[in-house]
Coordinates of C-alpha atoms and ligand atoms in Angstrom, one line a residue:
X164 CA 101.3 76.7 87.1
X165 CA 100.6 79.7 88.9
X166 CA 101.0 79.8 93.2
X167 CA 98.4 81.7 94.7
X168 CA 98.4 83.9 97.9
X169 CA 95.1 84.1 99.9
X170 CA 95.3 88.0 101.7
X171 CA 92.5 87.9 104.4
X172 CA 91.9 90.5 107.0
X173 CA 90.6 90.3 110.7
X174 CA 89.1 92.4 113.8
X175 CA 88.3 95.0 111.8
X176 CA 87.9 96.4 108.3
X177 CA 90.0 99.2 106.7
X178 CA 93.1 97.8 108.0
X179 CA 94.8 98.7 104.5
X180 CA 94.9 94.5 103.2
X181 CA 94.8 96.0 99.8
X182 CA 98.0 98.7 100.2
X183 CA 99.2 95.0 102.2
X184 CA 98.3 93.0 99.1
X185 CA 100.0 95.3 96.3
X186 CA 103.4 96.0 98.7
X187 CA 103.3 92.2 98.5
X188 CA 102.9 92.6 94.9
X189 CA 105.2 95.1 94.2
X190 CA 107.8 92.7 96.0
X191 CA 106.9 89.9 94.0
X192 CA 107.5 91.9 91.1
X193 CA 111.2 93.1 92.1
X194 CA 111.8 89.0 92.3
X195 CA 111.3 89.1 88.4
X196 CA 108.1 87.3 88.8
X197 CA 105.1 87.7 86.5
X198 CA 102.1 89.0 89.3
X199 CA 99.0 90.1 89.7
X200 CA 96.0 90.5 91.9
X201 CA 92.2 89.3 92.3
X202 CA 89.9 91.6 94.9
X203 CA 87.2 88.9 95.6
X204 CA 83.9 91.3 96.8
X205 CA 81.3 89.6 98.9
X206 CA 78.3 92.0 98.5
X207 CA 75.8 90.9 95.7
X208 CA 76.1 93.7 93.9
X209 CA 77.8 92.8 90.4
X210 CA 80.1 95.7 90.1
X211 CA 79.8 99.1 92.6
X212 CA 79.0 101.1 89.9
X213 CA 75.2 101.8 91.4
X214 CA 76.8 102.2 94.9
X215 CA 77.5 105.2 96.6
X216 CA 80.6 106.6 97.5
X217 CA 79.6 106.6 101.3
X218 CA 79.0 102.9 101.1
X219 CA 82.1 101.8 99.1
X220 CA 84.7 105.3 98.1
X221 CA 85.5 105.2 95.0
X222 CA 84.5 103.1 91.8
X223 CA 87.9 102.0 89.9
X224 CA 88.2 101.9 86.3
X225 CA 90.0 99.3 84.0
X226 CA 90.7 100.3 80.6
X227 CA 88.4 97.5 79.1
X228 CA 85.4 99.2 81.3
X229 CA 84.8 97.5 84.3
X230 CA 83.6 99.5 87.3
X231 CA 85.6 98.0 89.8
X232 CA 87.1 98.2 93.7
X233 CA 89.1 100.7 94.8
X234 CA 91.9 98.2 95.4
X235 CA 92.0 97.4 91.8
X236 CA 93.3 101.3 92.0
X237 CA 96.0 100.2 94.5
X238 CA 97.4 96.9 92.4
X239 CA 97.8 99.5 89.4
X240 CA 99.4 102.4 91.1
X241 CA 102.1 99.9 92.6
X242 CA 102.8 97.3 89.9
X243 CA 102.3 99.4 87.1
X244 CA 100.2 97.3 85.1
X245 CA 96.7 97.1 84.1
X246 CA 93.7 95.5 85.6
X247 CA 90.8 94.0 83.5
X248 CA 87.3 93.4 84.9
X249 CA 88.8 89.8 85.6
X250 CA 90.8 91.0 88.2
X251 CA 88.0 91.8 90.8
X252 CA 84.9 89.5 91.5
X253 CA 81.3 90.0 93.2
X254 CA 79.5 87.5 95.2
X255 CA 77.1 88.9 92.4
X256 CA 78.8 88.1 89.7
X257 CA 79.3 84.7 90.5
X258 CA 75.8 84.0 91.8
X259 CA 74.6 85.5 88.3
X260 CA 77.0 83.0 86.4
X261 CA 75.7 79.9 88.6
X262 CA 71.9 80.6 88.2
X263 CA 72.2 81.0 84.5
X264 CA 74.3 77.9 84.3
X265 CA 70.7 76.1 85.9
X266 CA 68.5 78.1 83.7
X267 CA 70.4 76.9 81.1
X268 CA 70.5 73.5 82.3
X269 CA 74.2 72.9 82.9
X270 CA 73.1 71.2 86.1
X271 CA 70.4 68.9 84.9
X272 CA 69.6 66.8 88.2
X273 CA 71.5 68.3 90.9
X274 CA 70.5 70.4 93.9
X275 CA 72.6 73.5 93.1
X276 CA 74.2 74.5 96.5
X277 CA 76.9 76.8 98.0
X278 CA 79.3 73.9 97.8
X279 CA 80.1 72.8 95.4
X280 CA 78.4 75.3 92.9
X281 CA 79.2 78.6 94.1
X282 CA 83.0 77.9 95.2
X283 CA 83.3 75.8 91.9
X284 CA 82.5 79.3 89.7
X285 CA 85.0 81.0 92.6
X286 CA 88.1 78.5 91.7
X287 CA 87.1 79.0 87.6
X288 CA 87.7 82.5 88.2
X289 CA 91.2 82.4 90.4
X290 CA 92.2 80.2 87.6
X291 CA 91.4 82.6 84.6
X292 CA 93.5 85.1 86.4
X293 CA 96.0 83.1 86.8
X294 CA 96.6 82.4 83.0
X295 CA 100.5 83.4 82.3
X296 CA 101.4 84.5 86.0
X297 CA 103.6 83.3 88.8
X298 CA 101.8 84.5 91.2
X299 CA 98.2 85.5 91.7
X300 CA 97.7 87.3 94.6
X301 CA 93.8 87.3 96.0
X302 CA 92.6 89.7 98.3
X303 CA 89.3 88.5 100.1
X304 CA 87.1 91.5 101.0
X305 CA 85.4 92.0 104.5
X306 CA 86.7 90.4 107.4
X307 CA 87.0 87.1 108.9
X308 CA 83.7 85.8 110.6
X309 CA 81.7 87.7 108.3
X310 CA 78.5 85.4 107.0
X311 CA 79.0 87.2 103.1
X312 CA 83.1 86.3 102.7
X313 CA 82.8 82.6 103.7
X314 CA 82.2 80.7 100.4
X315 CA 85.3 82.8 99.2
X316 CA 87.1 82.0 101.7
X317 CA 86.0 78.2 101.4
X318 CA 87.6 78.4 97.5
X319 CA 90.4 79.8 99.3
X320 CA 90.9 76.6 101.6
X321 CA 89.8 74.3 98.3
X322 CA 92.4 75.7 96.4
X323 CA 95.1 75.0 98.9
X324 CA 94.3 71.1 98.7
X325 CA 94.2 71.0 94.9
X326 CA 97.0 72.9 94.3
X327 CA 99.3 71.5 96.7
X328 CA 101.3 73.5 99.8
X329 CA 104.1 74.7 97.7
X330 CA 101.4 76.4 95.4
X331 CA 99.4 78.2 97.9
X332 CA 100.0 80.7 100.8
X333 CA 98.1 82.2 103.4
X334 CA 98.8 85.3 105.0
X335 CA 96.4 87.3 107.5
X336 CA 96.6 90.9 108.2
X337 CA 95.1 92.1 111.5
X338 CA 94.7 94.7 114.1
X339 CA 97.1 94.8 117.2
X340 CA 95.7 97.9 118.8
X341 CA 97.4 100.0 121.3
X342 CA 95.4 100.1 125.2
X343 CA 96.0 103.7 126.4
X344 CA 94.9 102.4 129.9
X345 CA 97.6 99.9 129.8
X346 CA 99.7 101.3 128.2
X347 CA 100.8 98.1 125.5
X348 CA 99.7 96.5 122.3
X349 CA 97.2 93.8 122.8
X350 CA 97.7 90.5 120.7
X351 CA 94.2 89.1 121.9
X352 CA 92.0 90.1 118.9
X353 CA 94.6 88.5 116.7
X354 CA 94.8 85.6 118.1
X355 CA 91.1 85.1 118.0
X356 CA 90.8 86.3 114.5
X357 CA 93.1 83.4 113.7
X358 CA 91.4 81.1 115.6
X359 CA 87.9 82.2 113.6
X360 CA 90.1 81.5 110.4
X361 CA 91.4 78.0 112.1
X362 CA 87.7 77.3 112.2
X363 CA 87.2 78.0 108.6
X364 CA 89.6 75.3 107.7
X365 CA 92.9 78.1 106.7
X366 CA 95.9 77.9 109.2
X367 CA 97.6 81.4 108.2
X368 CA 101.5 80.9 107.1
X369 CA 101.8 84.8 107.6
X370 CA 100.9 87.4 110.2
X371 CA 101.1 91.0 109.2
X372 CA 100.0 92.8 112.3
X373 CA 98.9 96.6 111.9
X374 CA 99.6 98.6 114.2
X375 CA 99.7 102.4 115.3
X376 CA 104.2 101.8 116.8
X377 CA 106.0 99.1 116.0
X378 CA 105.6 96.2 117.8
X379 CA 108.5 94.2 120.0
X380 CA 110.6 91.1 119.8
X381 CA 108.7 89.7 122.7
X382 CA 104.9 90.6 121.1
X383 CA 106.3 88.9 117.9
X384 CA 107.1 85.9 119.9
X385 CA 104.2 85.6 121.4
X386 CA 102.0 85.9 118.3
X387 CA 104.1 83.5 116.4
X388 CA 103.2 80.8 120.0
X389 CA 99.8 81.6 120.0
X390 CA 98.8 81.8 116.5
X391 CA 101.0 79.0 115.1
X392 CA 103.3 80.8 112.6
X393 CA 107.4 81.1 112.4
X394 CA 108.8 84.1 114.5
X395 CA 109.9 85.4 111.1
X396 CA 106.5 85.2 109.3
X397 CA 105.2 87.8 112.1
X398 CA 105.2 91.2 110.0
X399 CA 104.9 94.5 111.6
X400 CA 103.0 97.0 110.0
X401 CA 103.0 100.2 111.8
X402 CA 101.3 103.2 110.6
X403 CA 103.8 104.8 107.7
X404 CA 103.3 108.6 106.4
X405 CA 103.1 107.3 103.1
X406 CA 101.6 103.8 101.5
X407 CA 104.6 104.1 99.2
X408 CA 106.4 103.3 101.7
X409 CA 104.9 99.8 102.6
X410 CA 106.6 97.5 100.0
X411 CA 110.1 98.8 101.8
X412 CA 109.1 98.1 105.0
X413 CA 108.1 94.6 104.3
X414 CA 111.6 93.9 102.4
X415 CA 113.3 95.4 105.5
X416 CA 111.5 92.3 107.2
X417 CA 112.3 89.7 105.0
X418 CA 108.7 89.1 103.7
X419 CA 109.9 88.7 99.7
X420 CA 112.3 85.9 100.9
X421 CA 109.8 84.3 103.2
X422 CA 107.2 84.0 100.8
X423 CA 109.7 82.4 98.4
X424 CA 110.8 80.3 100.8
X425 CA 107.2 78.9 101.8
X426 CA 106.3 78.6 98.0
X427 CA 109.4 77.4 97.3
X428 CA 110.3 79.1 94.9
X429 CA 113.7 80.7 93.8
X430 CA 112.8 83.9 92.0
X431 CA 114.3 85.6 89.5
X432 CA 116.7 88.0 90.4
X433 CA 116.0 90.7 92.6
X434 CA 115.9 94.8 92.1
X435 CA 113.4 96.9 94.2
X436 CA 115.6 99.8 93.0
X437 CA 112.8 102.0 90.5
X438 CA 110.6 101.7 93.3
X439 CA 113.4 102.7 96.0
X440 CA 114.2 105.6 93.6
X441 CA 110.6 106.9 93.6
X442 CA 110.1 107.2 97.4
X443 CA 112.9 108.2 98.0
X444 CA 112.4 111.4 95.2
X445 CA 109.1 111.6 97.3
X446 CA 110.9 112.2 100.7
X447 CA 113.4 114.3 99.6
X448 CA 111.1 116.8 98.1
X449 CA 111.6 120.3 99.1
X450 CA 108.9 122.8 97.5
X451 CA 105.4 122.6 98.8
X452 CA 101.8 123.5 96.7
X453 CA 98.3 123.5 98.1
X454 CA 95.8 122.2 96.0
X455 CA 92.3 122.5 97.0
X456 CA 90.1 119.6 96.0
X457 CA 86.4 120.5 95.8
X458 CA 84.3 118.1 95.8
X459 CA 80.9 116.6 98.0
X460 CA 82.2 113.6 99.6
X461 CA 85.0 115.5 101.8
X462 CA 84.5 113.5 104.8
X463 CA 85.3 110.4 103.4
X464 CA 88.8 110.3 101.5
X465 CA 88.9 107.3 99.9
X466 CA 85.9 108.3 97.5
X467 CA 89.0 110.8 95.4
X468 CA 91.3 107.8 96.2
X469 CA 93.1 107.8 93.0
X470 CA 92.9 111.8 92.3
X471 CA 94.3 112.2 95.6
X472 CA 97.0 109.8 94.6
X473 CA 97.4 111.3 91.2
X474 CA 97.9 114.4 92.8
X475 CA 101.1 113.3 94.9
X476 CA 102.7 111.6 92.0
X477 CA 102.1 115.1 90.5
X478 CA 104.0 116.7 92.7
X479 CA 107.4 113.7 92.3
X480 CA 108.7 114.8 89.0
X481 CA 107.9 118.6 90.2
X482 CA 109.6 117.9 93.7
X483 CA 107.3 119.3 95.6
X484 CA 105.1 117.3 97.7
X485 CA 101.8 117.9 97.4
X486 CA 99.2 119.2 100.3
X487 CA 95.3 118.7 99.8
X488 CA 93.1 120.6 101.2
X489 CA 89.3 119.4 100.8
X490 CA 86.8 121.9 100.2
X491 CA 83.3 120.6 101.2
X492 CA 81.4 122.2 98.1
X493 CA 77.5 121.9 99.8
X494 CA 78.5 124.2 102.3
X495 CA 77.4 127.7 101.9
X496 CA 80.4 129.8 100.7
X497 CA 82.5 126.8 99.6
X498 CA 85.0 129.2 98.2
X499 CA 85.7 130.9 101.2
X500 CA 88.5 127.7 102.0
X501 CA 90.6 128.9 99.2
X502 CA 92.6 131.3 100.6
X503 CA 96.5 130.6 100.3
X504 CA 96.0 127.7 97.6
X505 CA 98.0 127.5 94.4
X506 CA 95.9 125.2 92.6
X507 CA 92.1 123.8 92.0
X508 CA 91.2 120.3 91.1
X509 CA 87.4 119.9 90.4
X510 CA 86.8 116.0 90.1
X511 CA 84.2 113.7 88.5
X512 CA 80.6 113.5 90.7
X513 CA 76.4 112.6 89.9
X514 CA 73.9 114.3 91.5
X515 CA 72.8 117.9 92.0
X516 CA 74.3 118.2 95.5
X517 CA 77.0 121.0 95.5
X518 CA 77.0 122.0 92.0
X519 CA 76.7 125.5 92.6
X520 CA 79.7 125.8 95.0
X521 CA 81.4 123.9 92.5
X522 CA 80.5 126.4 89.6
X523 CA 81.1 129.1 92.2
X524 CA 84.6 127.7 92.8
X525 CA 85.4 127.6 89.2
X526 CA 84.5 131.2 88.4
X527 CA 86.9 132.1 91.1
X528 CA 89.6 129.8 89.7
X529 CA 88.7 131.4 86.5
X530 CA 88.3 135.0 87.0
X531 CA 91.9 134.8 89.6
X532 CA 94.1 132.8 86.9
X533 CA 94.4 130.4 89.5
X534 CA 95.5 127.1 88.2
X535 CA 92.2 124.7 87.2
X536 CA 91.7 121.1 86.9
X537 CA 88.6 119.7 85.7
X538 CA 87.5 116.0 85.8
X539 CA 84.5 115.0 84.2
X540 CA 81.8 116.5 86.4
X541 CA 84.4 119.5 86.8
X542 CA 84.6 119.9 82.6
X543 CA 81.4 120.0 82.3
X544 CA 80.8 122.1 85.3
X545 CA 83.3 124.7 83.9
X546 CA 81.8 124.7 80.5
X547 CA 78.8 125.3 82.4
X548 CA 80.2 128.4 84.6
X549 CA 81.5 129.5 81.0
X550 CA 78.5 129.6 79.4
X551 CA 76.8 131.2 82.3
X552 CA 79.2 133.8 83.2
X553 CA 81.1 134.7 80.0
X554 CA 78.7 133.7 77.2
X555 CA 75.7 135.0 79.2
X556 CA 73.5 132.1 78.6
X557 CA 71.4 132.9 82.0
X558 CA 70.4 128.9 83.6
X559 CA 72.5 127.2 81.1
X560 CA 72.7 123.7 82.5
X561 CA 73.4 120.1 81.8
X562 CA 70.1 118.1 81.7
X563 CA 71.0 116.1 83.9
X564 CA 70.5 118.7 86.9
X565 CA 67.7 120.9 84.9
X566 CA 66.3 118.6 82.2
X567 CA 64.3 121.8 80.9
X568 CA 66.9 124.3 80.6
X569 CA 67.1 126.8 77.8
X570 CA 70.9 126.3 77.5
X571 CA 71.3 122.5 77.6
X572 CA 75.4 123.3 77.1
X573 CA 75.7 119.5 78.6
X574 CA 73.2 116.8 77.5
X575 CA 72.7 113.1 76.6
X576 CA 73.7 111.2 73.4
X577 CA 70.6 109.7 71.8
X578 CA 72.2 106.7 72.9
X579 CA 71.8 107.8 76.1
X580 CA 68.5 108.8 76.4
X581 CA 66.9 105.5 75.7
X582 CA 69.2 103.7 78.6
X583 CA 66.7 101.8 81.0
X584 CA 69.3 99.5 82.9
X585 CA 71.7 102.0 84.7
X586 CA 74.5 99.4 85.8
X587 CA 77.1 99.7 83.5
X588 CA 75.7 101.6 81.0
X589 CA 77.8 105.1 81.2
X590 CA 80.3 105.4 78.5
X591 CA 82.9 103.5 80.1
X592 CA 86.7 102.6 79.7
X593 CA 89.1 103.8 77.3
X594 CA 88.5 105.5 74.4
X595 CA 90.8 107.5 72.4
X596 CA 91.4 111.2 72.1
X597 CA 93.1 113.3 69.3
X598 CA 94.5 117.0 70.4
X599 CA 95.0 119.9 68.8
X600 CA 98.4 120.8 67.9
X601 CA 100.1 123.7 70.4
X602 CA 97.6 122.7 73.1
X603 CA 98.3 122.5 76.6
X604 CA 97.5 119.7 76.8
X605 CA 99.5 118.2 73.3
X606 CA 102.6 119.9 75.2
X607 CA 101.9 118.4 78.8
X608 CA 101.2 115.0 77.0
X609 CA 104.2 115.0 74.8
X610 CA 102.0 113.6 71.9
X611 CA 99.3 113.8 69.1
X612 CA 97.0 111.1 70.7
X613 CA 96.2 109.6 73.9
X614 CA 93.8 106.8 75.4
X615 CA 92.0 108.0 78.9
X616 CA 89.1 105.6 80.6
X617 CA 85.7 107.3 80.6
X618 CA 83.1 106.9 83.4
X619 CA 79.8 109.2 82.4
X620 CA 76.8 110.1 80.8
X621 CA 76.6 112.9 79.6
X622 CA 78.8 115.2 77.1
X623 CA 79.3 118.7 76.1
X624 CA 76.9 119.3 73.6
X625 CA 78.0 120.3 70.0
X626 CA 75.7 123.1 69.2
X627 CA 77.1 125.0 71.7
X628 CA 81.0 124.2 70.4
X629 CA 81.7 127.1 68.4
X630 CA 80.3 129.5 70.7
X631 CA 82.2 128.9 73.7
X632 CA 85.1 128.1 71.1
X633 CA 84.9 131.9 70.1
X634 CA 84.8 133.2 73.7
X635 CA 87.9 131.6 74.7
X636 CA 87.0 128.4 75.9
X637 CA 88.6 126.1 73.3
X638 CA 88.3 122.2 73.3
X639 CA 91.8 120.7 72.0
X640 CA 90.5 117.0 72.3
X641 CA 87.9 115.2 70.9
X642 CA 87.2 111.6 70.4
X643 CA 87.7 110.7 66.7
X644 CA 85.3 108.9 66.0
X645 CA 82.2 110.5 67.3
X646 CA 83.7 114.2 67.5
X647 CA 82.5 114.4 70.9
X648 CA 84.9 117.4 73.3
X649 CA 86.8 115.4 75.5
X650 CA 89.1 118.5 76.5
X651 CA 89.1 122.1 77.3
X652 CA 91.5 125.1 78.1
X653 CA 90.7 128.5 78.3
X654 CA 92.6 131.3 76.4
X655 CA 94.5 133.3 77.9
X656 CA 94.3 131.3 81.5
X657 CA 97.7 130.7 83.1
X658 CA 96.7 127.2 83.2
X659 CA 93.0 126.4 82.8
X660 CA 92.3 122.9 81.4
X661 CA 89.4 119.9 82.2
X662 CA 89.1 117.0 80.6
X663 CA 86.0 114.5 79.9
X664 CA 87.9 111.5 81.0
X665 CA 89.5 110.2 84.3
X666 CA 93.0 110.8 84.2
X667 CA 93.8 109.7 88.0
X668 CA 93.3 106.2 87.0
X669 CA 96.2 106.2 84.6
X670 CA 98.5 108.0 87.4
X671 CA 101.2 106.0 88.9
X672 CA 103.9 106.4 91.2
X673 CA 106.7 105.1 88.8
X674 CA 104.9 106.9 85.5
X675 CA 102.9 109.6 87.1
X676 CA 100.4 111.4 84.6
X677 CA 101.7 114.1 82.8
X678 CA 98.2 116.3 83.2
X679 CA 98.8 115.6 86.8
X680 CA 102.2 117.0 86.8
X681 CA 101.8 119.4 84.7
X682 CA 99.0 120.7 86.8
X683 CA 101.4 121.0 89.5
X684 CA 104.3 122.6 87.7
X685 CA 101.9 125.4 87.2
X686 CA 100.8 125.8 90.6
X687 CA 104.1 125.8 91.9
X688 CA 104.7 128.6 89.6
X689 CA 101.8 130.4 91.5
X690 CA 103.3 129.6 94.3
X691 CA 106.3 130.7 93.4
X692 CA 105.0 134.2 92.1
X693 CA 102.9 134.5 95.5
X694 CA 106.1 133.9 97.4
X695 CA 107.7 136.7 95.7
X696 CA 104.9 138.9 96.1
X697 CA 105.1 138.7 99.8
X698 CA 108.5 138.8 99.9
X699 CA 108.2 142.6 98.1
X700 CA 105.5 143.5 100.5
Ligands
LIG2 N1 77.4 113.1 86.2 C1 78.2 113.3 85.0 C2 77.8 112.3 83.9 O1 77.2 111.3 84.1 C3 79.7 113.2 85.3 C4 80.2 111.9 85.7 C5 81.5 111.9 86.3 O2 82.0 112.9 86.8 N2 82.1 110.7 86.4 O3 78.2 112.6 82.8

């Protein structure tokens, strides 16, 4: 049977529970363990596809289609495995379950309640996760004391009385923030976070306390007093210049052998080295490449979480680590911040809103032979700049930003346009993609066909194919089955190539994605030939 670990966070959101969660993770994985992770979301939407990247950052997704949490981006990136759409679950998904089950009449006389109805369909869904694992680790959204979490976390306390102490774990990460007036780390808010979670009926076996420094022998005694825990099951978390960093940090501290220990559990062997090997690569990188990142949502960095990730394991393999600088596209001028970068990464988006500094962005990227990287939005933005530009099809457009353009170079599938419902509708998850022999992209991917996760509506249109095809911008992959243009490079372009799918999501420290670093390799050839170039001058 599998033994489950309950993450919860306190005092505040954002504390990083889900980089805590897949460290964790990663550590049961170096035991030998089979392991994976459940993000349990208490909002009632039933996916955060419809959401907006202010509201939640990014939208995750699994190769069987899901739209998911970013966290779900998190458990894949550091145990190098996939997530299904069973692997992260909405207060609306399980209310939608349990009110179909009355319709249907599954509870023919009962009053259907919270308890035992709702965290009944909770502890149905721990368990299908759990199917062939060790461990299941389950990371409860929001923070302790919120109204929304508390049936999850009341599965949470079920599950530790029907599947025994030795089968269940509960660890807490919370904020021990740093009092400039003072001049110390307070452990207050901790200790009333845990007594909030006391309340709830879940004594916490483990502490990880985030903090901005590292926190002392004495404030580690003192926690482990007041909250009830072993001195050892106190983990410090300080603030690390990379998340990569997180699962070493935690074996430094014992926390693989003290989770063992409470689950009682032996492992199987032990050998964090591939992971040790990769950071370590990371840190010892010596070239450097600026990459601007263009996009609408600048502000707030986790909505490019995994093409921001993608991009520093695109620089491992290349050595070089990776700086990104943001480029807020609404502005007025949004090419003026490219000035000393080697590369351009235009990612997916919906909505009108800086599509024009986008475009304007690409032409420049274009027209310079900068390096180019388009991701959904940014392929069809670039066929769009193409047609505009080169093929001198004045407005052409995709209809989703002017549904009455003369040059609809980017349109709906019929499919499409009789959609009504738009949760989880896009074309979504993976689909395969044949390329053209000699390609760029057949080279960078080493292969004849790949499978890439999709997340959008609309696609290059086919009657416009053979003329762009002619004037240079060629599509080397298309999806077999339907012929639809899932990549593009431009002739003649030192590197010029976007793609229709979301590679980030593929991208992983210990197998980074060879568009990604291939994407890099040429900018740092840019930056190499810019180097020399000043050098001469
Ligand atoms: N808005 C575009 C579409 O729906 C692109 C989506 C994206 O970039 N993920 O097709």
């Amino acid at each position: 049977m599998a033994k489950f670990i309950f993450v919860t966070g306190g005092v505040v959101s954002s504390l990083g529970k889900g980089i805590s969660a897949s460290s964790l993770a990663r550590l049961m994985k170096s035991r030998g363990l089979a392991v994976t992770c459940l993000k349990c979301d208490p909002y009632i939407n039933v996916d955060p596809g419809t959401m907006n990247p202010y509201q939640h950052g990014e939208v995750f997704v699994t190769d069987d289609g899901a739209e998911t949490d970013l966290d779900l981006g998190h458990y894949e990136r550091f145990l190098n495995t996939d997530m299904h759409h069973i692997n992260n679950i909405t207060a609306g998904q399980v209310y939608d379950t349990v009110i179909r089950k009355e319709r249907h009449g599954d509870f023919l006389g009962a009053t259907v309640q919270v308890i035992p109805h709702i965290t009944d369909e909770i502890k149905n869904r721990f368990r299908l996760v759990a199917k062939g694992q060790d461990i299941v680790i389950v990371e409860v959204g929001g923070t302790v004391g919120d109204i929304e979490s508390l049936p999850f976390l009341e599965a949470a306390r079920q599950m530790g009385i029907e599947a025994g102490k030795d089968n269940t774990l509960y660890i807490h990460v919370t904020l021990v923030p740093y009092i400039k007036a003072s001049e110390e780390l307070k452990t207050k808010p901790t200790q009333h976070s845990v007594g909030k979670l006391r309340e709830i009926g879940i004594n916490p076996d483990i502490i990880i306390c985030r903090a901005d420094r590292p926190i002392s022998p004495e404030l580690r005694a003192k926690i482990s007093l007041f909250c009830s825990v072993h001195k050892e099951a106190v983990v410090d978390a300080p603030d690390v210049s990379s998340i990569y960093e997180v699962p070493l940090l935690f074996q430094r501290q014992g926390l693989d052998e003290q989770v063992l220990m409470l689950l009682r559990h032996r492992g199987r062997g032990k050998d964090l080295d591939p992971w040790i090997g990769v950071v370590e690569r990371m840190r010892r990188a010596t070239g450097e490449v600026h990459i601007a990142l263009a996009g609408k949502y600048t502000e707030i960095k986790d909505a490019y979480k995994s093409v921001h990730e993608a991009l520093v394991h695109g620089g491992i393999l290349n050595d070089v680590k990776v700086h990104i600088r943001y480029l807020d596209v609404s502005s007025q001028d949004a090419d003026k911040g490219l000035e000393g970068v080697h590369g351009i990464l235009v990612p997916g988006g919906f909505g009108d809103r800086g599509i024009e500094g986008k475009i304007q962005v690409i032409r420049r990227a274009r027209e310079e032979g900068i390096p180019f990287l388009g991701l959904c939005l940014g392929l069809q933005l670039a066929v769009i700049e193409f047609s505009r530009n080169v093929l001198k099809l004045q407005g052409a457009n995709s209809t989703e930003f002017d549904p009455r353009t003369r040059y609809p170079v980017i349109d709906l599938l019929p499919e499409q346009k009789t959609v009504s419902e738009l949760g989880a509708t896009m074309r979504l998850g993976s689909y395969p993609c044949s390329l053209k022999k000699g390609s760029l992209a057949a080279k960078a991917y080493g292969a004849a066909s790949v499978s890439e996760r999709h997340r959008h509506r609309y696609e290059v249109n086919n009657k416009f194919r053979k003329l762009l095809d002619e004037g240079g911008l060629q599509v080397t992959g298309v999806n077999p089955a339907k012929n639809l243009a899932e990549i593009v490079e431009l002739k003649g372009h030192p590197w010029f190539m976007a793609v229709q799918f979301h590679p980030e999501f593929k991208s992983r420290p210990e197998a980074p994605h060879p568009l990604f670093t291939d994407f890099i390799a040429a900018s740092l050839r840019r930056a190499g030939a810019a180097g020399k170039e000043a050098h001469a001058r």
